[in-house]
JSON list of C-alpha atoms and ligand atoms in Angstrom, two decimals:
[
{"chain": "A", "resi": 1, "resn": "MET", "atom": "CA", "xyz": [115.13, 147.00, 49.81]},
{"chain": "A", "resi": 2, "resn": "PRO", "atom": "CA", "xyz": [111.37, 146.63, 50.41]},
{"chain": "A", "resi": 3, "resn": "SER", "atom": "CA", "xyz": [109.76, 149.10, 52.79]},
{"chain": "A", "resi": 4, "resn": "LYS", "atom": "CA", "xyz": [109.80, 146.46, 55.52]},
{"chain": "A", "resi": 5, "resn": "PRO", "atom": "CA", "xyz": [113.27, 144.94, 55.37]},
{"chain": "A", "resi": 6, "resn": "LEU", "atom": "CA", "xyz": [113.85, 141.27, 55.92]},
{"chain": "A", "resi": 7, "resn": "LEU", "atom": "CA", "xyz": [116.05, 141.14, 58.98]},
{"chain": "A", "resi": 8, "resn": "LEU", "atom": "CA", "xyz": [118.56, 138.49, 60.00]},
{"chain": "A", "resi": 9, "resn": "ILE", "atom": "CA", "xyz": [119.82, 138.74, 63.55]},
{"chain": "A", "resi": 10, "resn": "ASP", "atom": "CA", "xyz": [122.79, 136.87, 64.93]},
{"chain": "A", "resi": 11, "resn": "GLN", "atom": "CA", "xyz": [122.44, 135.16, 68.31]},
{"chain": "A", "resi": 12, "resn": "ASP", "atom": "CA", "xyz": [125.78, 135.07, 70.19]},
{"chain": "A", "resi": 13, "resn": "GLY", "atom": "CA", "xyz": [127.10, 138.53, 70.95]},
{"chain": "A", "resi": 14, "resn": "VAL", "atom": "CA", "xyz": [123.90, 140.18, 69.68]},
{"chain": "A", "resi": 15, "resn": "LEU", "atom": "CA", "xyz": [121.10, 138.47, 71.62]},
{"chain": "A", "resi": 16, "resn": "ALA", "atom": "CA", "xyz": [122.95, 136.14, 74.00]},
{"chain": "A", "resi": 17, "resn": "ASP", "atom": "CA", "xyz": [126.01, 137.34, 75.91]},
{"chain": "A", "resi": 18, "resn": "PHE", "atom": "CA", "xyz": [128.67, 134.69, 75.23]},
{"chain": "A", "resi": 19, "resn": "ASP", "atom": "CA", "xyz": [131.47, 136.65, 76.93]},
{"chain": "A", "resi": 20, "resn": "GLN", "atom": "CA", "xyz": [129.50, 137.21, 80.09]},
{"chain": "A", "resi": 21, "resn": "GLY", "atom": "CA", "xyz": [128.47, 133.55, 80.10]},
{"chain": "A", "resi": 22, "resn": "VAL", "atom": "CA", "xyz": [132.12, 132.52, 80.10]},
{"chain": "A", "resi": 23, "resn": "ARG", "atom": "CA", "xyz": [132.95, 135.00, 82.86]},
{"chain": "A", "resi": 24, "resn": "LEU", "atom": "CA", "xyz": [130.09, 133.72, 85.05]},
{"chain": "A", "resi": 25, "resn": "ALA", "atom": "CA", "xyz": [130.94, 130.06, 84.46]},
{"chain": "A", "resi": 26, "resn": "TRP", "atom": "CA", "xyz": [134.62, 130.67, 85.13]},
{"chain": "A", "resi": 27, "resn": "ARG", "atom": "CA", "xyz": [133.85, 132.45, 88.40]},
{"chain": "A", "resi": 28, "resn": "ALA", "atom": "CA", "xyz": [131.52, 129.63, 89.50]},
{"chain": "A", "resi": 29, "resn": "GLN", "atom": "CA", "xyz": [134.07, 126.92, 88.74]},
{"chain": "A", "resi": 30, "resn": "TYR", "atom": "CA", "xyz": [137.43, 128.48, 89.59]},
{"chain": "A", "resi": 31, "resn": "HIS", "atom": "CA", "xyz": [136.38, 131.12, 92.17]},
{"chain": "A", "resi": 32, "resn": "SER", "atom": "CA", "xyz": [138.39, 133.74, 90.32]},
{"chain": "A", "resi": 33, "resn": "GLU", "atom": "CA", "xyz": [137.90, 136.15, 87.44]},
{"chain": "A", "resi": 34, "resn": "ALA", "atom": "CA", "xyz": [138.32, 134.67, 83.98]},
{"chain": "A", "resi": 35, "resn": "PRO", "atom": "CA", "xyz": [141.83, 135.52, 82.71]},
{"chain": "A", "resi": 36, "resn": "ILE", "atom": "CA", "xyz": [140.57, 137.51, 79.74]},
{"chain": "A", "resi": 37, "resn": "GLY", "atom": "CA", "xyz": [142.64, 140.42, 78.48]},
{"chain": "A", "resi": 38, "resn": "PRO", "atom": "CA", "xyz": [141.28, 143.56, 76.83]},
{"chain": "A", "resi": 39, "resn": "ARG", "atom": "CA", "xyz": [138.69, 142.44, 74.27]},
{"chain": "A", "resi": 40, "resn": "GLN", "atom": "CA", "xyz": [140.40, 143.10, 70.97]},
{"chain": "A", "resi": 41, "resn": "HIS", "atom": "CA", "xyz": [139.69, 139.96, 68.95]},
{"chain": "A", "resi": 42, "resn": "PHE", "atom": "CA", "xyz": [136.40, 138.47, 67.87]},
{"chain": "A", "resi": 43, "resn": "TYR", "atom": "CA", "xyz": [137.22, 135.03, 69.27]},
{"chain": "A", "resi": 44, "resn": "LEU", "atom": "CA", "xyz": [137.46, 135.12, 73.05]},
{"chain": "A", "resi": 45, "resn": "ARG", "atom": "CA", "xyz": [140.31, 132.61, 73.06]},
{"chain": "A", "resi": 46, "resn": "ASP", "atom": "CA", "xyz": [142.44, 135.09, 71.15]},
{"chain": "A", "resi": 47, "resn": "ASP", "atom": "CA", "xyz": [142.26, 137.42, 74.15]},
{"chain": "A", "resi": 48, "resn": "MET", "atom": "CA", "xyz": [143.28, 134.64, 76.55]},
{"chain": "A", "resi": 49, "resn": "ALA", "atom": "CA", "xyz": [146.70, 133.08, 77.08]},
{"chain": "A", "resi": 50, "resn": "PRO", "atom": "CA", "xyz": [147.02, 129.64, 75.41]},
{"chain": "A", "resi": 51, "resn": "GLN", "atom": "CA", "xyz": [147.32, 127.80, 78.72]},
{"chain": "A", "resi": 52, "resn": "TYR", "atom": "CA", "xyz": [143.70, 128.71, 79.49]},
{"chain": "A", "resi": 53, "resn": "HIS", "atom": "CA", "xyz": [142.27, 127.53, 76.17]},
{"chain": "A", "resi": 54, "resn": "PRO", "atom": "CA", "xyz": [141.42, 123.99, 77.40]},
{"chain": "A", "resi": 55, "resn": "GLN", "atom": "CA", "xyz": [139.43, 125.42, 80.32]},
{"chain": "A", "resi": 56, "resn": "LEU", "atom": "CA", "xyz": [137.65, 127.84, 78.01]},
{"chain": "A", "resi": 57, "resn": "HIS", "atom": "CA", "xyz": [136.77, 124.99, 75.64]},
{"chain": "A", "resi": 58, "resn": "ASP", "atom": "CA", "xyz": [135.49, 122.94, 78.57]},
{"chain": "A", "resi": 59, "resn": "ILE", "atom": "CA", "xyz": [133.22, 125.80, 79.64]},
{"chain": "A", "resi": 60, "resn": "TYR", "atom": "CA", "xyz": [131.56, 126.53, 76.31]},
{"chain": "A", "resi": 61, "resn": "THR", "atom": "CA", "xyz": [131.06, 122.90, 75.31]},
{"chain": "A", "resi": 62, "resn": "ARG", "atom": "CA", "xyz": [129.53, 121.72, 78.59]},
{"chain": "A", "resi": 63, "resn": "PRO", "atom": "CA", "xyz": [125.80, 121.02, 78.91]},
{"chain": "A", "resi": 64, "resn": "GLY", "atom": "CA", "xyz": [123.86, 124.11, 79.89]},
{"chain": "A", "resi": 65, "resn": "PHE", "atom": "CA", "xyz": [126.32, 126.75, 78.74]},
{"chain": "A", "resi": 66, "resn": "PHE", "atom": "CA", "xyz": [124.44, 128.03, 75.69]},
{"chain": "A", "resi": 67, "resn": "ALA", "atom": "CA", "xyz": [121.02, 127.56, 77.31]},
{"chain": "A", "resi": 68, "resn": "THR", "atom": "CA", "xyz": [121.90, 129.80, 80.25]},
{"chain": "A", "resi": 69, "resn": "LEU", "atom": "CA", "xyz": [123.67, 132.68, 78.51]},
{"chain": "A", "resi": 70, "resn": "PRO", "atom": "CA", "xyz": [122.39, 136.00, 79.83]},
{"chain": "A", "resi": 71, "resn": "PRO", "atom": "CA", "xyz": [120.56, 138.16, 77.27]},
{"chain": "A", "resi": 72, "resn": "ILE", "atom": "CA", "xyz": [122.34, 141.23, 75.88]},
{"chain": "A", "resi": 73, "resn": "ALA", "atom": "CA", "xyz": [120.76, 144.33, 77.42]},
{"chain": "A", "resi": 74, "resn": "GLY", "atom": "CA", "xyz": [117.77, 145.52, 75.40]},
{"chain": "A", "resi": 75, "resn": "ALA", "atom": "CA", "xyz": [117.88, 142.63, 72.90]},
{"chain": "A", "resi": 76, "resn": "VAL", "atom": "CA", "xyz": [114.66, 140.86, 73.85]},
{"chain": "A", "resi": 77, "resn": "GLU", "atom": "CA", "xyz": [112.67, 144.11, 73.92]},
{"chain": "A", "resi": 78, "resn": "ALA", "atom": "CA", "xyz": [114.16, 145.19, 70.59]},
{"chain": "A", "resi": 79, "resn": "LEU", "atom": "CA", "xyz": [113.20, 141.96, 68.81]},
{"chain": "A", "resi": 80, "resn": "HIS", "atom": "CA", "xyz": [109.62, 142.16, 70.07]},
{"chain": "A", "resi": 81, "resn": "THR", "atom": "CA", "xyz": [109.48, 145.78, 68.94]},
{"chain": "A", "resi": 82, "resn": "LEU", "atom": "CA", "xyz": [110.79, 144.94, 65.47]},
{"chain": "A", "resi": 83, "resn": "LEU", "atom": "CA", "xyz": [108.27, 142.14, 65.04]},
{"chain": "A", "resi": 84, "resn": "ALA", "atom": "CA", "xyz": [105.43, 144.32, 66.32]},
{"chain": "A", "resi": 85, "resn": "HIS", "atom": "CA", "xyz": [106.31, 146.85, 63.63]},
{"chain": "A", "resi": 86, "resn": "GLY", "atom": "CA", "xyz": [105.77, 144.25, 60.95]},
{"chain": "A", "resi": 87, "resn": "LEU", "atom": "CA", "xyz": [109.37, 143.36, 60.11]},
{"chain": "A", "resi": 88, "resn": "ASP", "atom": "CA", "xyz": [110.15, 139.83, 59.05]},
{"chain": "A", "resi": 89, "resn": "VAL", "atom": "CA", "xyz": [112.71, 139.02, 61.72]},
{"chain": "A", "resi": 90, "resn": "HIS", "atom": "CA", "xyz": [114.79, 135.84, 61.73]},
{"chain": "A", "resi": 91, "resn": "ILE", "atom": "CA", "xyz": [117.54, 134.69, 64.04]},
{"chain": "A", "resi": 92, "resn": "CYS", "atom": "CA", "xyz": [120.50, 133.62, 61.92]},
{"chain": "A", "resi": 93, "resn": "THR", "atom": "CA", "xyz": [123.05, 131.74, 63.97]},
{"chain": "A", "resi": 94, "resn": "ALA", "atom": "CA", "xyz": [126.05, 129.50, 63.40]},
{"chain": "A", "resi": 95, "resn": "PRO", "atom": "CA", "xyz": [126.48, 126.66, 65.91]},
{"chain": "A", "resi": 96, "resn": "ILE", "atom": "CA", "xyz": [129.93, 125.76, 67.16]},
{"chain": "A", "resi": 97, "resn": "SER", "atom": "CA", "xyz": [131.40, 122.64, 65.59]},
{"chain": "A", "resi": 98, "resn": "ASN", "atom": "CA", "xyz": [131.09, 120.84, 68.95]},
{"chain": "A", "resi": 99, "resn": "TYR", "atom": "CA", "xyz": [127.37, 120.92, 68.27]},
{"chain": "A", "resi": 100, "resn": "GLN", "atom": "CA", "xyz": [126.20, 118.32, 70.81]},
{"chain": "A", "resi": 101, "resn": "ASN", "atom": "CA", "xyz": [124.82, 120.80, 73.35]},
{"chain": "A", "resi": 102, "resn": "CYS", "atom": "CA", "xyz": [125.01, 124.04, 71.41]},
{"chain": "A", "resi": 103, "resn": "VAL", "atom": "CA", "xyz": [122.40, 123.34, 68.75]},
{"chain": "A", "resi": 104, "resn": "ALA", "atom": "CA", "xyz": [119.54, 122.28, 71.02]},
{"chain": "A", "resi": 105, "resn": "GLU", "atom": "CA", "xyz": [120.44, 124.90, 73.61]},
{"chain": "A", "resi": 106, "resn": "LYS", "atom": "CA", "xyz": [120.36, 127.75, 71.10]},
{"chain": "A", "resi": 107, "resn": "PHE", "atom": "CA", "xyz": [116.73, 126.76, 70.41]},
{"chain": "A", "resi": 108, "resn": "MET", "atom": "CA", "xyz": [116.04, 126.49, 74.15]},
{"chain": "A", "resi": 109, "resn": "TRP", "atom": "CA", "xyz": [117.46, 129.97, 74.70]},
{"chain": "A", "resi": 110, "resn": "VAL", "atom": "CA", "xyz": [115.24, 131.47, 72.03]},
{"chain": "A", "resi": 111, "resn": "GLU", "atom": "CA", "xyz": [112.16, 129.74, 73.41]},
{"chain": "A", "resi": 112, "resn": "GLN", "atom": "CA", "xyz": [112.92, 130.82, 76.97]},
{"chain": "A", "resi": 113, "resn": "HIS", "atom": "CA", "xyz": [113.75, 134.46, 76.27]},
{"chain": "A", "resi": 114, "resn": "LEU", "atom": "CA", "xyz": [111.69, 135.30, 73.19]},
{"chain": "A", "resi": 115, "resn": "GLY", "atom": "CA", "xyz": [108.88, 132.76, 73.30]},
{"chain": "A", "resi": 116, "resn": "HIS", "atom": "CA", "xyz": [107.95, 129.52, 71.55]},
{"chain": "A", "resi": 117, "resn": "GLU", "atom": "CA", "xyz": [106.72, 131.28, 68.39]},
{"chain": "A", "resi": 118, "resn": "TRP", "atom": "CA", "xyz": [110.28, 132.53, 67.79]},
{"chain": "A", "resi": 119, "resn": "VAL", "atom": "CA", "xyz": [111.66, 129.00, 67.49]},
{"chain": "A", "resi": 120, "resn": "SER", "atom": "CA", "xyz": [110.31, 128.82, 63.94]},
{"chain": "A", "resi": 121, "resn": "ARG", "atom": "CA", "xyz": [112.26, 132.01, 63.15]},
{"chain": "A", "resi": 122, "resn": "ILE", "atom": "CA", "xyz": [115.65, 130.37, 63.74]},
{"chain": "A", "resi": 123, "resn": "ILE", "atom": "CA", "xyz": [117.93, 129.82, 60.75]},
{"chain": "A", "resi": 124, "resn": "LEU", "atom": "CA", "xyz": [120.86, 127.63, 61.77]},
{"chain": "A", "resi": 125, "resn": "THR", "atom": "CA", "xyz": [123.77, 127.67, 59.35]},
{"chain": "A", "resi": 126, "resn": "LYS", "atom": "CA", "xyz": [127.54, 127.56, 59.29]},
{"chain": "A", "resi": 127, "resn": "ASP", "atom": "CA", "xyz": [127.55, 129.81, 56.22]},
{"chain": "A", "resi": 128, "resn": "LYS", "atom": "CA", "xyz": [125.43, 132.95, 56.49]},
{"chain": "A", "resi": 129, "resn": "THR", "atom": "CA", "xyz": [126.23, 133.96, 52.91]},
{"chain": "A", "resi": 130, "resn": "TRP", "atom": "CA", "xyz": [123.70, 131.32, 51.78]},
{"chain": "A", "resi": 131, "resn": "VAL", "atom": "CA", "xyz": [120.87, 133.04, 53.64]},
{"chain": "A", "resi": 132, "resn": "ARG", "atom": "CA", "xyz": [118.77, 135.68, 51.93]},
{"chain": "A", "resi": 133, "resn": "GLY", "atom": "CA", "xyz": [117.85, 138.88, 53.68]},
{"chain": "A", "resi": 134, "resn": "ASP", "atom": "CA", "xyz": [118.19, 142.65, 53.47]},
{"chain": "A", "resi": 135, "resn": "ILE", "atom": "CA", "xyz": [120.11, 143.32, 56.68]},
{"chain": "A", "resi": 136, "resn": "LEU", "atom": "CA", "xyz": [122.18, 141.03, 58.88]},
{"chain": "A", "resi": 137, "resn": "ILE", "atom": "CA", "xyz": [122.89, 142.40, 62.34]},
{"chain": "A", "resi": 138, "resn": "ASP", "atom": "CA", "xyz": [126.01, 140.58, 63.52]},
{"chain": "A", "resi": 139, "resn": "ASP", "atom": "CA", "xyz": [128.95, 141.32, 65.81]},
{"chain": "A", "resi": 140, "resn": "LYS", "atom": "CA", "xyz": [131.48, 139.36, 63.72]},
{"chain": "A", "resi": 141, "resn": "PRO", "atom": "CA", "xyz": [133.59, 141.83, 61.77]},
{"chain": "A", "resi": 142, "resn": "GLN", "atom": "CA", "xyz": [134.56, 139.49, 58.95]},
{"chain": "A", "resi": 143, "resn": "ILE", "atom": "CA", "xyz": [131.85, 137.14, 57.73]},
{"chain": "A", "resi": 144, "resn": "SER", "atom": "CA", "xyz": [132.98, 134.87, 54.95]},
{"chain": "A", "resi": 145, "resn": "GLY", "atom": "CA", "xyz": [131.36, 132.05, 53.02]},
{"chain": "A", "resi": 146, "resn": "SER", "atom": "CA", "xyz": [131.02, 130.51, 49.61]},
{"chain": "A", "resi": 147, "resn": "LEU", "atom": "CA", "xyz": [128.61, 133.10, 48.14]},
{"chain": "A", "resi": 148, "resn": "THR", "atom": "CA", "xyz": [128.44, 136.85, 47.77]},
{"chain": "A", "resi": 149, "resn": "PRO", "atom": "CA", "xyz": [125.97, 137.93, 50.47]},
{"chain": "A", "resi": 150, "resn": "LEU", "atom": "CA", "xyz": [122.64, 139.44, 49.39]},
{"chain": "A", "resi": 151, "resn": "TRP", "atom": "CA", "xyz": [122.32, 141.18, 52.77]},
{"chain": "A", "resi": 152, "resn": "THR", "atom": "CA", "xyz": [124.10, 144.25, 54.07]},
{"chain": "A", "resi": 153, "resn": "GLN", "atom": "CA", "xyz": [125.73, 143.79, 57.45]},
{"chain": "A", "resi": 154, "resn": "TRP", "atom": "CA", "xyz": [125.10, 146.17, 60.28]},
{"chain": "A", "resi": 155, "resn": "LEU", "atom": "CA", "xyz": [127.80, 145.58, 62.86]},
{"chain": "A", "resi": 156, "resn": "TYR", "atom": "CA", "xyz": [126.48, 144.95, 66.36]},
{"chain": "A", "resi": 157, "resn": "ASP", "atom": "CA", "xyz": [128.68, 147.03, 68.64]},
{"chain": "A", "resi": 158, "resn": "ALA", "atom": "CA", "xyz": [131.27, 145.18, 70.74]},
{"chain": "A", "resi": 159, "resn": "PRO", "atom": "CA", "xyz": [134.68, 146.13, 72.13]},
{"chain": "A", "resi": 160, "resn": "TYR", "atom": "CA", "xyz": [136.37, 143.69, 69.73]},
{"chain": "A", "resi": 161, "resn": "ASN", "atom": "CA", "xyz": [134.94, 145.24, 66.55]},
{"chain": "A", "resi": 162, "resn": "ARG", "atom": "CA", "xyz": [135.35, 148.96, 67.24]},
{"chain": "A", "resi": 163, "resn": "GLN", "atom": "CA", "xyz": [138.29, 149.27, 64.86]},
{"chain": "A", "resi": 164, "resn": "TYR", "atom": "CA", "xyz": [135.88, 148.70, 61.94]},
{"chain": "A", "resi": 165, "resn": "HIS", "atom": "CA", "xyz": [134.34, 151.90, 60.66]},
{"chain": "A", "resi": 166, "resn": "ASP", "atom": "CA", "xyz": [133.14, 150.67, 57.29]},
{"chain": "A", "resi": 167, "resn": "ARG", "atom": "CA", "xyz": [129.64, 149.60, 58.38]},
{"chain": "A", "resi": 168, "resn": "ARG", "atom": "CA", "xyz": [126.67, 150.96, 60.16]},
{"chain": "A", "resi": 169, "resn": "ARG", "atom": "CA", "xyz": [126.84, 150.17, 63.87]},
{"chain": "A", "resi": 170, "resn": "VAL", "atom": "CA", "xyz": [123.94, 149.00, 66.04]},
{"chain": "A", "resi": 171, "resn": "CYS", "atom": "CA", "xyz": [123.43, 148.73, 69.78]},
{"chain": "A", "resi": 172, "resn": "TRP", "atom": "CA", "xyz": [120.01, 147.74, 71.13]},
{"chain": "A", "resi": 173, "resn": "GLN", "atom": "CA", "xyz": [120.24, 150.19, 74.02]},
{"chain": "A", "resi": 174, "resn": "ASP", "atom": "CA", "xyz": [121.00, 153.02, 71.61]},
{"chain": "A", "resi": 175, "resn": "THR", "atom": "CA", "xyz": [117.55, 153.04, 70.03]},
{"chain": "A", "resi": 176, "resn": "ALA", "atom": "CA", "xyz": [118.57, 155.76, 67.57]},
{"chain": "A", "resi": 177, "resn": "SER", "atom": "CA", "xyz": [121.01, 153.25, 66.02]},
{"chain": "A", "resi": 178, "resn": "TRP", "atom": "CA", "xyz": [118.17, 151.05, 64.74]},
{"chain": "A", "resi": 179, "resn": "ALA", "atom": "CA", "xyz": [115.17, 153.41, 64.75]},
{"chain": "A", "resi": 180, "resn": "ASP", "atom": "CA", "xyz": [115.25, 153.54, 60.90]},
{"chain": "A", "resi": 181, "resn": "LEU", "atom": "CA", "xyz": [114.03, 149.96, 60.85]},
{"chain": "A", "resi": 182, "resn": "LEU", "atom": "CA", "xyz": [110.75, 151.00, 62.46]},
{"chain": "A", "resi": 183, "resn": "ALA", "atom": "CA", "xyz": [110.03, 153.86, 60.06]},
{"chain": "B", "resi": 1, "resn": "MG", "atom": "MG1", "xyz": [127.86, 136.72, 67.04]}
]
């Protein structure tokens, strides 16, 4: 690894709070808490009873959902800090297959929360194993694709990935967890 690692950073669950976005949208539409069980699975639907899946799908495919996701605490500040320390930081994100709103709105989110200059740092791909980098910070515990990754994954901490102890764990608010990157 070079002294300044090339960093790939996932968007949903690492920068943008997908779960909280669903909870807020559900509350606004149905005037009740989203029927989400304990977060044990990466995909939110897997922690919801099947009868709620159509409503969940409706929420995350509607216009405005991805654009208005709240930022994960500390994420925006962390990315600015990493860039200010000279790291080559890119946002590496996979759009949902119902791409019609998601793709443009992921760009909008980055522009709104990080600034226009960050738009050119977005790498949009369905297969992150094709992307070169030293470290990928991602909350998904099992990332698969058609190539052997060149990056090492650091797992972004989330309730649904805490059973995995095989990788380094990062949380933006725990600055000690990523302070090495600034050294
Ligand atoms: Mg993610």
